[in-house]
Amino acid sequence: MKVKILQEFISRFGRDPLIVKSPGRINIIGEHTDYNNGFVLPAAIDKAAYIAMSLRDDNEIHLVALDLNESISTRVEDLKPTTDLSWTNYILGSAAQFQKNGLALSGFNAVLVSDVPIGAGLSSSAAIECATVFALNELLGANLSRLTMVGMAQKAEHEYAGVMCGIMDQFASMMGKKDHVIRLDCQSLEYQYVPLKLEGYKIVLFNTNVKHSLASSEYNTRRNECIQAVDWVRQTEPAVESLRDVTELMLDQYVKPKSELIDRRSRFVVQEIERLLIGCLDLSEGNIQALGKKMFATHEGLSKMYEVSCKELDWLVDFVKDNPNVMGARMMGGGFGGCTINLVKEDAIEALIESIEPAYEQAMHLTLTFYIASIENGTEVVG
Ligand code: GLA
């Protein structure tokens, strides 16, 4: 990957670039909790975006996506979101954050390659954003902290991709640590690295290979539904700022009588925040069975209460539910397609794949792909 991007950069732009690698992520538990000021438990994985970059002496920006065989050119003063090539938004949106923060941005050349599958719920976009911000920070000598860069990468997604995402994906990509998950409090941004000791189990990702078009519009709708619930609670409980501060009793009193739908949405989030906290204890005690049970419960909530699953994801979770070698499984990420995350006994992985692949193909008329995720470091310079 590194060699390929280096050669391509030199042949196109005639000079040596800086190369930055930024990974995709998984999330063990804690879904749709980040934008509600709750907790998440993500980790960076061994799939990553690589960006090769050098500054120019003029104001031109030249971008190439090697895998997609696409390229565009623009100028620093013309930075704006585009509607056709989504990958350019992640790079341009990240560059725009430098201008917005009053940091002088010059023209630059960039070549991108990535093996984070697109639309798989592994944060391929956050990986590109973090790689871009990190590379520009190095080249411009801006001296930004990693935390500041996480915020800039998140804003790029809001402002250029139009998805009002929480902070989990960019945080995990930038801050990941080998063999550890990050227990992140999305309210205070305090975090701890928790060793991921899976005691003979591995993280297997099954990719539905679908991404339903609802994904980004419904994501923003869910966010607004959560805000609505908080608004109703606040009318009586003014100290409440987010669903993090809300209890199920408050939902019974102030939300349920007004809207069954908003009650279901917000109740999922309140329960999920609690579920994660106990799940963290399970993990630290090495109780994979208890953690796995919570993952199944999370899936049930995401599917029935939060309604961000789809028939392909539900099928995959149902298939493994009664398999004694699968401790836990659930859809992962924003939803409406992408991957399920499964905790599978190491010596049973092969047999599971052999049975689930053809069954999925027959039931859904789609190809199933799988990845065994290993946990890696976050954004770093690799060349
Ligand atoms: C997407 C968003 C994240 C998070 C998850 C759901 O991945 O980018 O911020 O909200 O969905 O947990």
Coordinates of C-alpha atoms and ligand atoms in Angstrom, one line a residue:
M1 CA 0.0 0.0 0.0
K2 CA 2.7 2.4 1.1
V3 CA 5.0 1.5 -1.9
K4 CA 2.1 1.8 -4.4
I5 CA 1.1 5.3 -3.1
L6 CA 4.7 6.5 -3.0
Q7 CA 5.4 5.5 -6.6
E8 CA 2.2 7.0 -7.9
F9 CA 2.8 10.2 -6.1
I10 CA 6.3 10.6 -7.4
S11 CA 5.3 9.8 -10.9
R12 CA 2.4 12.3 -10.9
F13 CA 3.9 15.2 -8.9
G14 CA 7.7 14.6 -9.2
R15 CA 8.6 14.9 -5.5
D16 CA 8.6 13.0 -2.3
P17 CA 5.4 13.2 -0.2
L18 CA 4.6 12.8 3.5
I19 CA 2.6 9.6 3.9
V20 CA 0.0 9.4 6.7
K21 CA -2.0 6.3 7.6
S22 CA -5.3 6.5 9.5
P23 CA -7.4 3.4 10.3
G24 CA -11.0 2.5 10.2
R25 CA -12.7 1.4 13.5
I26 CA -14.9 -1.1 15.1
N27 CA -17.1 -0.5 18.1
I28 CA -17.7 -3.2 20.7
I29 CA -20.8 -1.7 22.2
G30 CA -22.4 1.8 22.7
E31 CA -24.1 2.6 19.4
H32 CA -25.8 6.0 18.7
T33 CA -24.7 7.1 22.1
D34 CA -21.9 9.5 21.1
Y35 CA -24.1 12.4 19.9
N36 CA -26.1 11.9 23.0
N37 CA -23.1 12.6 25.3
G38 CA -23.0 8.9 26.3
F39 CA -20.1 6.4 26.2
V40 CA -18.6 4.4 23.3
L41 CA -16.1 1.5 23.2
P42 CA -14.4 1.7 19.8
A43 CA -10.9 0.6 18.6
A44 CA -8.9 1.3 15.5
I45 CA -8.4 -1.7 13.1
D46 CA -5.9 -3.1 10.6
K47 CA -7.7 -1.5 7.6
A48 CA -6.7 2.1 6.9
A49 CA -6.7 5.1 4.5
Y50 CA -3.3 6.3 3.3
I51 CA -2.8 9.8 2.1
A52 CA 0.4 10.9 0.4
M53 CA 0.7 14.7 0.4
S54 CA 3.0 17.6 -0.3
L55 CA 2.5 21.4 -0.2
R56 CA 2.6 23.5 -3.4
D57 CA 3.9 27.0 -4.0
D58 CA 0.6 28.1 -5.4
N59 CA -3.0 27.9 -4.3
E60 CA -3.9 24.8 -6.4
I61 CA -5.2 21.6 -4.9
H62 CA -4.8 18.4 -6.8
L63 CA -6.4 15.2 -5.5
V64 CA -6.2 11.7 -6.8
A65 CA -8.0 8.6 -5.5
L66 CA -6.0 5.7 -6.8
D67 CA -8.4 2.8 -6.2
L68 CA -11.3 4.7 -7.8
N69 CA -9.2 6.1 -10.6
E70 CA -10.7 9.5 -10.0
S71 CA -9.1 12.9 -9.6
I72 CA -10.1 16.6 -9.2
S73 CA -8.4 19.9 -9.0
T74 CA -9.5 23.1 -7.3
R75 CA -8.1 26.1 -5.5
V76 CA -7.8 27.1 -1.9
E77 CA -10.1 30.0 -2.4
D78 CA -12.7 27.9 -4.0
L79 CA -13.1 25.3 -1.3
K80 CA -16.7 24.0 -1.1
P81 CA -18.6 20.7 -0.9
T82 CA -19.1 18.8 -4.1
T83 CA -22.1 16.5 -4.8
D84 CA -20.5 14.0 -7.1
L85 CA -17.3 12.6 -5.6
S86 CA -17.8 11.9 -1.9
W87 CA -14.2 11.1 -1.1
T88 CA -13.2 14.6 -2.2
N89 CA -15.5 16.1 0.4
Y90 CA -13.6 14.3 3.2
I91 CA -10.3 15.8 2.0
L92 CA -11.5 19.2 1.1
G93 CA -13.8 19.5 4.2
S94 CA -10.7 18.7 6.3
A95 CA -8.6 21.2 4.5
A96 CA -11.3 23.8 5.0
Q97 CA -11.1 23.4 8.7
F98 CA -7.6 24.9 8.7
Q99 CA -9.0 28.1 7.1
K100 CA -11.9 28.1 9.5
N101 CA -9.5 28.0 12.4
G102 CA -7.5 30.9 11.0
L103 CA -4.5 28.8 9.9
A104 CA -2.9 29.7 6.6
L105 CA -3.6 27.0 4.1
S106 CA -1.5 26.7 0.9
G107 CA -2.2 24.6 -2.2
F108 CA -1.3 20.9 -1.9
N109 CA -1.2 17.6 -3.9
A110 CA -2.6 14.5 -2.5
V111 CA -3.0 10.8 -3.5
L112 CA -5.4 8.6 -1.5
V113 CA -5.6 4.8 -1.2
S114 CA -7.7 3.0 1.3
D115 CA -8.6 -0.6 2.1
V116 CA -11.3 0.4 4.5
P117 CA -14.4 -0.9 2.7
I118 CA -16.7 1.9 1.7
G119 CA -20.2 1.8 3.3
A120 CA -19.3 -1.1 5.6
G121 CA -19.8 0.9 8.8
L122 CA -16.0 0.9 9.5
S123 CA -15.7 4.6 9.1
S124 CA -13.9 4.8 5.8
S125 CA -14.7 8.6 5.7
A126 CA -13.3 9.3 9.2
A127 CA -10.1 7.5 8.2
I128 CA -9.7 9.9 5.2
E129 CA -10.6 12.9 7.3
C130 CA -8.1 12.1 10.1
A131 CA -5.4 11.3 7.6
T132 CA -5.9 14.6 5.8
V133 CA -6.0 16.7 8.9
F134 CA -2.9 15.0 10.3
A135 CA -0.9 15.4 7.1
L136 CA -1.8 19.0 6.7
N137 CA -1.0 19.7 10.4
E138 CA 2.5 18.2 9.8
L139 CA 3.2 19.9 6.6
L140 CA 1.9 23.3 7.7
G141 CA 3.6 23.0 11.1
A142 CA 0.3 23.9 12.7
N143 CA 1.2 22.1 16.0
L144 CA -2.4 21.0 16.7
S145 CA -3.1 18.5 19.4
R146 CA -4.7 15.2 18.4
L147 CA -7.9 16.1 20.2
T148 CA -8.2 19.4 18.2
M149 CA -7.6 17.4 15.0
V150 CA -10.4 14.9 16.0
G151 CA -12.8 17.9 16.3
M152 CA -11.7 19.3 12.9
A153 CA -12.1 15.9 11.2
Q154 CA -15.6 15.6 12.7
K155 CA -16.6 19.1 11.5
A156 CA -15.4 18.1 8.0
E157 CA -18.0 15.3 8.0
H158 CA -20.7 17.7 9.3
E159 CA -20.0 20.6 6.9
Y160 CA -18.9 18.8 3.7
A161 CA -20.6 15.4 3.9
G162 CA -23.7 16.7 5.6
V163 CA -23.8 13.9 8.2
M164 CA -24.2 15.2 11.8
C165 CA -22.0 12.4 13.2
G166 CA -20.9 12.2 16.8
I167 CA -17.2 12.1 17.7
M168 CA -16.6 8.3 17.9
D169 CA -15.3 7.5 14.5
Q170 CA -12.7 10.3 14.2
F171 CA -11.7 9.8 17.8
A172 CA -11.1 6.1 17.3
S173 CA -9.2 6.6 14.1
M174 CA -6.9 9.3 15.5
M175 CA -6.5 8.0 19.1
G176 CA -6.5 4.2 18.6
K177 CA -4.0 2.0 20.5
K178 CA -2.8 -1.4 19.6
D179 CA -4.7 -4.3 21.4
H180 CA -6.8 -1.8 23.4
V181 CA -10.4 -0.5 23.1
I182 CA -11.1 3.1 24.0
R183 CA -13.7 3.7 26.7
L184 CA -14.7 7.2 25.7
D185 CA -16.9 9.5 27.6
C186 CA -18.4 11.6 24.8
Q187 CA -19.5 14.3 27.2
S188 CA -16.2 15.2 28.9
L189 CA -14.0 13.5 26.2
E190 CA -12.2 11.7 29.0
Y191 CA -11.0 8.3 27.9
Q192 CA -9.2 5.2 29.1
Y193 CA -7.5 2.5 27.0
V194 CA -8.9 -0.9 28.1
P195 CA -6.8 -4.0 27.1
L196 CA -8.9 -6.1 24.8
K197 CA -8.5 -9.6 26.3
L198 CA -10.9 -11.8 24.4
E199 CA -9.8 -15.1 25.9
G200 CA -9.8 -17.3 22.8
Y201 CA -12.4 -15.3 20.9
K202 CA -11.8 -13.1 17.9
I203 CA -13.7 -10.2 16.4
V204 CA -15.2 -11.3 13.1
L205 CA -16.9 -8.7 10.9
F206 CA -19.5 -9.9 8.4
N207 CA -20.2 -7.3 5.7
T208 CA -23.7 -7.4 4.3
N209 CA -22.4 -5.6 1.2
V210 CA -25.4 -3.3 1.2
K211 CA -25.7 0.4 2.1
H212 CA -29.3 1.5 1.9
S213 CA -29.7 5.1 0.8
L214 CA -31.6 6.0 3.9
A215 CA -28.4 5.9 6.0
S216 CA -27.5 9.6 6.2
S217 CA -30.9 11.1 6.2
E218 CA -32.2 8.7 8.8
Y219 CA -29.1 9.3 10.9
N220 CA -29.8 13.0 11.1
T221 CA -33.5 12.2 11.8
R222 CA -32.5 10.0 14.8
R223 CA -30.3 12.8 16.1
N224 CA -33.3 15.2 16.0
E225 CA -35.6 12.7 17.6
C226 CA -33.2 12.5 20.5
I227 CA -33.0 16.3 20.8
Q228 CA -36.9 16.3 20.9
A229 CA -36.9 13.9 23.8
V230 CA -34.4 16.0 25.7
D231 CA -36.4 19.2 25.0
W232 CA -39.6 17.6 26.5
V233 CA -37.7 16.4 29.6
R234 CA -36.1 19.8 30.1
Q235 CA -39.4 21.5 30.3
T236 CA -39.7 20.0 33.8
E237 CA -36.1 19.1 34.5
P238 CA -34.0 22.1 33.4
A239 CA -30.7 20.6 34.5
V240 CA -30.9 17.9 31.9
E241 CA -28.7 18.7 28.9
S242 CA -28.7 15.4 26.9
L243 CA -30.0 11.9 27.0
R244 CA -26.9 11.2 29.2
D245 CA -28.8 12.9 32.0
V246 CA -32.1 11.3 31.4
T247 CA -33.5 8.2 33.2
E248 CA -36.2 5.8 32.1
L249 CA -38.5 7.2 34.7
M250 CA -38.2 10.7 33.2
L251 CA -39.1 9.1 29.8
D252 CA -42.2 7.5 31.4
Q253 CA -43.2 10.9 32.8
Y254 CA -42.4 13.4 30.1
V255 CA -41.8 11.6 26.8
K256 CA -44.0 8.5 26.6
P257 CA -47.3 10.5 27.0
K258 CA -46.3 12.7 24.1
S259 CA -45.0 10.3 21.5
E260 CA -44.5 6.6 21.5
L261 CA -42.0 6.9 18.7
I262 CA -39.7 9.4 20.4
D263 CA -40.0 7.4 23.6
R264 CA -38.8 4.3 21.9
R265 CA -35.9 6.1 20.3
S266 CA -34.7 7.8 23.4
R267 CA -35.3 4.8 25.6
F268 CA -32.9 2.8 23.4
V269 CA -30.2 5.4 24.0
V270 CA -30.7 5.6 27.7
Q271 CA -30.6 1.8 28.0
E272 CA -27.6 1.6 25.7
I273 CA -25.5 4.0 27.8
E274 CA -26.2 1.8 30.8
R275 CA -25.5 -1.4 28.9
L276 CA -22.1 -0.1 27.9
L277 CA -21.1 0.8 31.4
I278 CA -21.9 -2.7 32.6
G279 CA -20.3 -4.2 29.4
C280 CA -17.1 -2.5 30.3
L281 CA -17.0 -4.2 33.7
D282 CA -17.7 -7.6 31.9
L283 CA -14.7 -6.9 29.7
S284 CA -12.4 -6.0 32.5
E285 CA -13.5 -9.2 34.4
G286 CA -12.9 -11.3 31.2
N287 CA -16.6 -12.2 31.2
I288 CA -17.0 -12.5 27.4
Q289 CA -20.2 -14.4 27.8
A290 CA -21.9 -11.5 29.6
L291 CA -20.5 -8.9 27.2
G292 CA -21.7 -11.0 24.3
K293 CA -25.2 -11.1 25.7
K294 CA -25.3 -7.3 25.8
M295 CA -24.2 -7.1 22.2
F296 CA -27.2 -9.2 21.2
A297 CA -29.4 -6.9 23.4
T298 CA -27.9 -3.9 21.6
H299 CA -28.8 -5.4 18.3
E300 CA -32.4 -6.0 19.4
G301 CA -32.7 -2.4 20.5
L302 CA -31.1 -1.0 17.3
S303 CA -33.4 -3.1 15.2
K304 CA -36.7 -2.8 17.1
M305 CA -36.5 0.5 19.1
Y306 CA -34.1 2.7 17.2
E307 CA -35.0 1.1 13.8
V308 CA -31.6 1.6 12.1
S309 CA -31.1 -2.1 11.1
C310 CA -32.2 -3.7 7.9
K311 CA -33.2 -7.2 6.8
E312 CA -29.6 -8.2 5.8
L313 CA -28.1 -7.2 9.2
D314 CA -31.0 -8.9 11.1
W315 CA -30.5 -12.0 9.1
L316 CA -26.8 -12.2 10.0
V317 CA -27.4 -11.7 13.7
D318 CA -30.3 -14.3 13.7
F319 CA -28.0 -16.8 11.9
V320 CA -25.4 -16.8 14.7
K321 CA -27.7 -16.3 17.6
D322 CA -28.0 -19.9 18.8
N323 CA -24.5 -20.8 17.8
P324 CA -22.6 -21.7 21.1
N325 CA -19.3 -20.5 19.5
V326 CA -20.6 -17.0 19.0
M327 CA -20.7 -15.1 22.2
G328 CA -22.2 -11.9 20.8
A329 CA -23.2 -10.3 17.6
R330 CA -24.8 -7.0 16.5
M331 CA -25.0 -4.5 13.7
M332 CA -22.3 -1.9 14.0
G333 CA -22.1 1.8 13.2
G334 CA -24.8 4.1 11.8
G335 CA -26.9 1.2 10.4
F336 CA -29.0 0.5 7.3
G337 CA -26.2 -1.8 6.0
G338 CA -22.6 -2.4 6.6
C339 CA -21.2 -5.0 9.0
T340 CA -22.1 -7.0 12.0
I341 CA -19.5 -7.4 14.7
N342 CA -19.3 -11.0 16.1
L343 CA -17.3 -12.4 19.0
V344 CA -16.4 -15.9 17.7
K345 CA -14.4 -18.7 19.3
E346 CA -11.1 -18.8 17.4
D347 CA -11.2 -22.5 16.4
A348 CA -14.8 -22.2 15.2
I349 CA -14.4 -19.3 12.8
E350 CA -13.7 -21.3 9.7
A351 CA -16.7 -23.6 10.1
L352 CA -18.9 -20.5 10.8
I353 CA -17.7 -18.8 7.6
E354 CA -18.3 -22.0 5.6
S355 CA -21.9 -22.2 6.7
I356 CA -22.9 -18.5 6.8
E357 CA -21.5 -17.5 3.4
P358 CA -23.6 -19.7 1.1
A359 CA -26.7 -19.4 3.4
Y360 CA -26.5 -15.6 3.2
E361 CA -26.0 -15.6 -0.6
Q362 CA -29.0 -17.9 -1.0
A363 CA -31.3 -15.9 1.4
M364 CA -30.3 -12.4 0.4
H365 CA -28.9 -12.8 -3.1
L366 CA -25.8 -10.9 -2.1
T367 CA -22.2 -11.8 -1.5
L368 CA -21.0 -11.9 2.1
T369 CA -17.5 -10.8 2.9
F370 CA -15.8 -11.2 6.2
Y371 CA -12.8 -9.7 8.1
I372 CA -11.1 -10.8 11.2
A373 CA -10.2 -7.5 12.8
S374 CA -7.0 -6.9 14.7
I375 CA -6.7 -3.8 16.9
E376 CA -4.0 -1.3 15.8
N377 CA -2.6 2.2 16.6
G378 CA -4.4 5.3 15.4
T379 CA -3.3 7.9 12.9
E380 CA 0.5 8.0 12.2
V381 CA 3.1 9.1 9.8
V382 CA 4.4 6.1 7.8
G383 CA 6.7 7.8 5.3
Ligands
GLA1 C1 -21.8 6.7 12.7 C2 -21.3 8.0 13.3 C3 -20.9 7.9 14.7 C4 -21.9 7.2 15.6 C5 -22.3 5.9 14.9 C6 -23.4 5.2 15.6 O1 -20.7 5.8 12.6 O2 -20.4 8.6 12.4 O3 -20.6 9.2 15.2 O4 -22.9 8.0 15.9 O5 -22.7 6.1 13.6 O6 -23.0 4.8 16.9

